[in-house]
Short mmCIF file of C-alpha atoms in Angstrom, two decimals:
data_model
loop_
_atom_site.label_atom_id
_atom_site.label_comp_id
_atom_site.label_asym_id
_atom_site.label_seq_id
_atom_site.Cartn_x
_atom_site.Cartn_y
_atom_site.Cartn_z
CA UNK A 1 -0.05 0.10 -0.11
CA UNK A 2 1.23 3.51 -0.80
CA UNK A 3 2.08 5.79 2.13
CA UNK A 4 3.25 9.32 2.62
CA UNK A 5 5.48 10.54 5.43
CA UNK A 6 6.02 13.99 6.33
CA UNK A 7 8.66 13.87 9.27
CA UNK A 8 8.13 17.34 10.59
CA UNK A 9 5.00 18.02 12.50
CA UNK A 10 5.89 21.63 13.08
CA UNK A 11 8.47 23.88 11.55
CA UNK A 12 9.05 27.70 12.47
CA UNK A 13 10.80 29.90 9.96
CA UNK A 14 11.75 33.49 10.15
CA UNK A 15 10.13 35.74 7.77
CA UNK A 16 12.20 36.22 4.97
CA UNK A 17 14.07 33.00 5.40
CA UNK A 18 14.20 30.06 3.04
CA UNK A 19 11.91 27.07 3.57
CA UNK A 20 11.96 23.27 2.87
CA UNK A 21 9.30 21.00 3.95
CA UNK A 22 10.23 17.31 3.48
CA UNK A 23 7.96 14.49 2.10
CA UNK A 24 8.82 10.83 1.49
CA UNK A 25 6.68 8.33 -0.23
CA UNK A 26 6.46 4.70 -0.32
CA UNK A 27 5.05 2.94 -3.63
CA UNK A 28 5.99 0.42 -5.99
CA UNK A 29 6.25 2.77 -8.95
CA UNK A 30 6.66 6.50 -9.43
CA UNK A 31 3.21 8.09 -8.30
CA UNK A 32 1.62 11.42 -9.08
CA UNK A 33 2.80 13.70 -6.43
CA UNK A 34 0.99 16.62 -4.89
CA UNK A 35 1.38 19.71 -2.42
CA UNK A 36 -1.61 21.25 -0.96
CA UNK A 37 -1.92 24.06 1.47
CA UNK A 38 -4.65 24.56 4.35
CA UNK A 39 -5.13 27.76 5.89
CA UNK A 40 -7.19 27.84 8.99
CA UNK A 41 -10.76 27.23 8.64
CA UNK A 42 -10.29 26.60 5.01
CA UNK A 43 -10.29 23.70 2.70
CA UNK A 44 -6.95 22.37 0.80
CA UNK A 45 -5.79 24.40 -1.88
CA UNK A 46 -3.46 22.75 -4.74
CA UNK A 47 0.15 24.32 -4.63
CA UNK A 48 1.81 22.22 -7.16
CA UNK A 49 1.81 18.82 -8.68
CA UNK A 50 4.15 16.51 -10.54
CA UNK A 51 3.18 13.95 -13.19
CA UNK A 52 6.20 13.50 -15.40
CA UNK A 53 8.92 15.38 -17.02
CA UNK A 54 10.96 18.05 -15.32
CA UNK A 55 11.66 16.99 -11.74
CA UNK A 56 11.66 20.59 -10.56
CA UNK A 57 8.03 21.75 -10.68
CA UNK A 58 6.68 25.39 -10.05
CA UNK A 59 3.80 26.29 -8.37
CA UNK A 60 1.66 29.01 -6.94
CA UNK A 61 2.81 31.50 -4.41
CA UNK A 62 6.40 31.11 -5.16
CA UNK A 63 6.74 27.44 -3.97
CA UNK A 64 8.56 24.79 -6.07
CA UNK A 65 9.01 21.19 -5.49
CA UNK A 66 11.86 18.59 -6.57
CA UNK A 67 11.18 15.05 -7.25
CA UNK A 68 14.04 12.60 -6.52
CA UNK A 69 13.31 9.14 -7.48
CA UNK A 70 16.25 7.67 -5.79
CA UNK A 71 15.26 9.18 -2.45
CA UNK A 72 11.52 8.88 -3.08
CA UNK A 73 11.25 12.28 -2.07
CA UNK A 74 9.16 15.21 -3.31
CA UNK A 75 10.33 18.37 -1.03
CA UNK A 76 8.59 21.64 -0.99
CA UNK A 77 10.58 24.80 -1.05
CA UNK A 78 10.29 28.44 -1.16
CA UNK A 79 13.10 31.06 -1.00
CA UNK A 80 11.89 33.55 1.04
CA UNK A 81 8.67 32.93 3.60
CA UNK A 82 6.21 35.59 4.02
CA UNK A 83 3.92 35.62 7.07
CA UNK A 84 0.96 34.68 5.04
CA UNK A 85 2.66 31.40 4.29
CA UNK A 86 1.75 30.27 7.83
CA UNK A 87 -0.62 27.26 7.35
CA UNK A 88 -0.57 23.39 7.14
CA UNK A 89 0.95 21.80 4.28
CA UNK A 90 0.07 18.35 2.91
CA UNK A 91 2.02 16.27 0.53
CA UNK A 92 -0.23 13.69 -1.32
CA UNK A 93 0.28 10.77 -3.87
CA UNK A 94 -1.63 9.00 -6.09
CA UNK A 95 -0.85 5.74 -8.32
CA UNK A 96 0.04 6.51 -11.99
CA UNK A 97 -1.82 5.24 -14.97
CA UNK A 98 -4.50 3.49 -13.18
CA UNK A 99 -7.45 5.70 -14.41
CA UNK A 100 -8.73 7.85 -11.87
CA UNK A 101 -6.86 7.35 -8.52
CA UNK A 102 -7.54 8.56 -5.00
CA UNK A 103 -5.06 10.71 -2.91
CA UNK A 104 -3.23 9.48 -0.02
CA UNK A 105 -2.23 12.23 2.17
CA UNK A 106 0.51 12.72 4.58
CA UNK A 107 -0.13 13.88 8.17
CA UNK A 108 0.93 17.40 7.36
CA UNK A 109 3.43 19.81 8.38
CA UNK A 110 2.45 23.23 10.34
CA UNK A 111 4.44 26.21 9.17
CA UNK A 112 4.79 28.91 11.75
CA UNK A 113 6.30 32.18 10.45
CA UNK A 114 8.17 34.26 13.05
CA UNK A 115 8.68 38.13 12.62
CA UNK B 1 -16.03 30.59 -10.67
CA UNK B 2 -17.92 28.98 -7.70
CA UNK B 3 -15.71 26.33 -5.97
CA UNK B 4 -16.91 23.27 -3.98
CA UNK B 5 -19.70 24.50 -1.57
CA UNK B 6 -20.33 22.87 1.82
CA UNK B 7 -22.93 23.40 4.30
CA UNK B 8 -23.17 23.92 7.19
CA UNK B 9 -19.80 25.29 8.12
CA UNK B 10 -20.28 24.54 11.55
CA UNK B 11 -22.54 21.84 13.28
CA UNK B 12 -22.94 21.12 17.12
CA UNK B 13 -25.26 18.54 18.03
CA UNK B 14 -25.79 16.01 20.67
CA UNK B 15 -24.97 12.27 20.69
CA UNK B 16 -27.63 10.20 18.92
CA UNK B 17 -28.92 12.95 16.72
CA UNK B 18 -28.84 12.61 12.79
CA UNK B 19 -26.41 14.76 11.19
CA UNK B 20 -26.49 15.41 7.28
CA UNK B 21 -23.63 17.39 5.58
CA UNK B 22 -24.11 18.75 2.27
CA UNK B 23 -22.04 19.48 -0.63
CA UNK B 24 -22.16 21.02 -4.10
CA UNK B 25 -19.36 20.10 -6.38
CA UNK B 26 -17.81 22.48 -9.28
CA UNK B 27 -20.15 22.21 -12.12
CA UNK B 28 -18.81 19.87 -14.74
CA UNK B 29 -16.82 17.76 -12.37
CA UNK B 30 -17.37 14.04 -12.62
CA UNK B 31 -15.84 12.88 -9.33
CA UNK B 32 -16.97 13.91 -5.87
CA UNK B 33 -14.98 12.98 -2.58
CA UNK B 34 -15.71 13.13 1.12
CA UNK B 35 -12.71 13.16 3.59
CA UNK B 36 -12.37 13.37 7.22
CA UNK B 37 -9.82 15.29 9.23
CA UNK B 38 -9.00 14.70 12.68
CA UNK B 39 -5.79 15.48 14.66
CA UNK B 40 -5.07 11.81 15.16
CA UNK B 41 -5.84 10.32 11.68
CA UNK B 42 -4.94 13.01 9.52
CA UNK B 43 -7.28 13.20 6.23
CA UNK B 44 -8.90 10.01 5.48
CA UNK B 45 -10.96 9.23 2.38
CA UNK B 46 -14.45 8.12 3.24
CA UNK B 47 -16.11 7.53 -0.08
CA UNK B 48 -16.09 8.72 -3.51
CA UNK B 49 -18.54 8.96 -6.55
CA UNK B 50 -17.98 8.95 -10.18
CA UNK B 51 -21.05 10.32 -12.26
CA UNK B 52 -23.15 10.07 -9.06
CA UNK B 53 -22.31 6.47 -8.63
CA UNK B 54 -20.36 5.29 -5.39
CA UNK B 55 -17.36 3.81 -6.59
CA UNK B 56 -15.47 2.95 -3.46
CA UNK B 57 -16.89 3.27 0.18
CA UNK B 58 -14.23 1.34 1.93
CA UNK B 59 -13.28 4.19 4.17
CA UNK B 60 -16.57 4.58 5.49
CA UNK B 61 -16.11 3.70 9.13
CA UNK B 62 -19.34 2.21 9.97
CA UNK B 63 -22.83 1.47 9.04
CA UNK B 64 -24.02 4.71 10.95
CA UNK B 65 -22.35 6.58 8.03
CA UNK B 66 -24.01 6.98 4.69
CA UNK B 67 -23.51 8.83 1.58
CA UNK B 68 -25.56 9.76 -1.56
CA UNK B 69 -25.19 11.63 -4.68
CA UNK B 70 -28.92 12.02 -6.22
CA UNK B 71 -27.59 14.27 -8.95
CA UNK B 72 -24.39 15.94 -10.56
CA UNK B 73 -24.81 19.01 -8.39
CA UNK B 74 -25.29 17.50 -4.93
CA UNK B 75 -24.30 15.01 -2.40
CA UNK B 76 -24.98 14.37 1.27
CA UNK B 77 -23.04 12.43 4.07
CA UNK B 78 -25.13 11.41 6.76
CA UNK B 79 -24.47 9.83 10.31
CA UNK B 80 -27.11 8.16 12.10
CA UNK B 81 -26.79 7.97 15.10
CA UNK B 82 -23.91 10.26 15.90
CA UNK B 83 -21.44 9.84 18.56
CA UNK B 84 -18.45 12.11 20.01
CA UNK B 85 -16.02 10.21 18.18
CA UNK B 86 -17.40 11.46 14.99
CA UNK B 87 -16.23 15.10 15.89
CA UNK B 88 -13.86 16.01 12.90
CA UNK B 89 -13.74 18.58 10.08
CA UNK B 90 -15.70 16.81 6.97
CA UNK B 91 -14.43 17.93 3.81
CA UNK B 92 -16.07 17.61 0.18
CA UNK B 93 -13.84 17.52 -2.90
CA UNK B 94 -14.35 17.40 -6.61
CA UNK B 95 -12.45 16.83 -9.84
CA UNK B 96 -12.74 16.35 -13.63
CA UNK B 97 -12.90 12.82 -14.90
CA UNK B 98 -9.28 13.04 -16.46
CA UNK B 99 -6.77 10.96 -15.13
CA UNK B 100 -5.41 12.60 -11.92
CA UNK B 101 -6.67 15.93 -12.29
CA UNK B 102 -6.45 17.73 -9.05
CA UNK B 103 -9.08 17.72 -6.46
CA UNK B 104 -10.74 20.92 -5.55
CA UNK B 105 -11.78 21.08 -1.86
CA UNK B 106 -14.51 22.78 -0.01
CA UNK B 107 -14.04 24.88 3.14
CA UNK B 108 -15.20 21.90 5.22
CA UNK B 109 -17.92 21.21 7.94
CA UNK B 110 -16.58 21.36 11.47
CA UNK B 111 -18.69 18.86 13.29
CA UNK B 112 -18.85 18.70 16.96
CA UNK B 113 -20.81 15.76 18.83
CA UNK B 114 -21.48 16.54 22.56
#
């Protein structure tokens, strides 16, 4: 069965500093990969997705993620964090080439931004 | 464009009562998903529909939970009777019927069972 691990439950970053959120997955083949963000009291919003091709994908709000097959990782990065980035971030996977597939989510990483 | 609309946003009720959560997916989306989010278990898929037909309900925790999609623009998730351990945030999401198009989430219903 596929699984997603986000090893950091909470991360605190100073405003203006760089950010990296970790995500590792376990699956027999390369899956589709996603990052979602959830602001308090709201639903999840898609930041970016990886299906194939260039392993560095760009998303909204200045985020990017890099797929590393050898490490089964899909880490999310941002060069300079803004206070409005404080939220919970979820990594998710779905099996590739299986018709429509369902998402498996990690437990999330809460990002706190300090002044 | 209107996103996924869920109602109510908050529900507080007493144990044993029937609870009905509602969802209107994005127009034209063929897939609809119901999730439950708790601190302990994170986001769990409960059930999903394709063209109004339930495809996989293996995530529904018990027979107390039921979901319907009578038409393409409306779905309900019902809990009867409700229990305190059902307290959670319930999300509805929808997507297009193209392989792995992203799911669009509603803002959720925060359910508290006293």
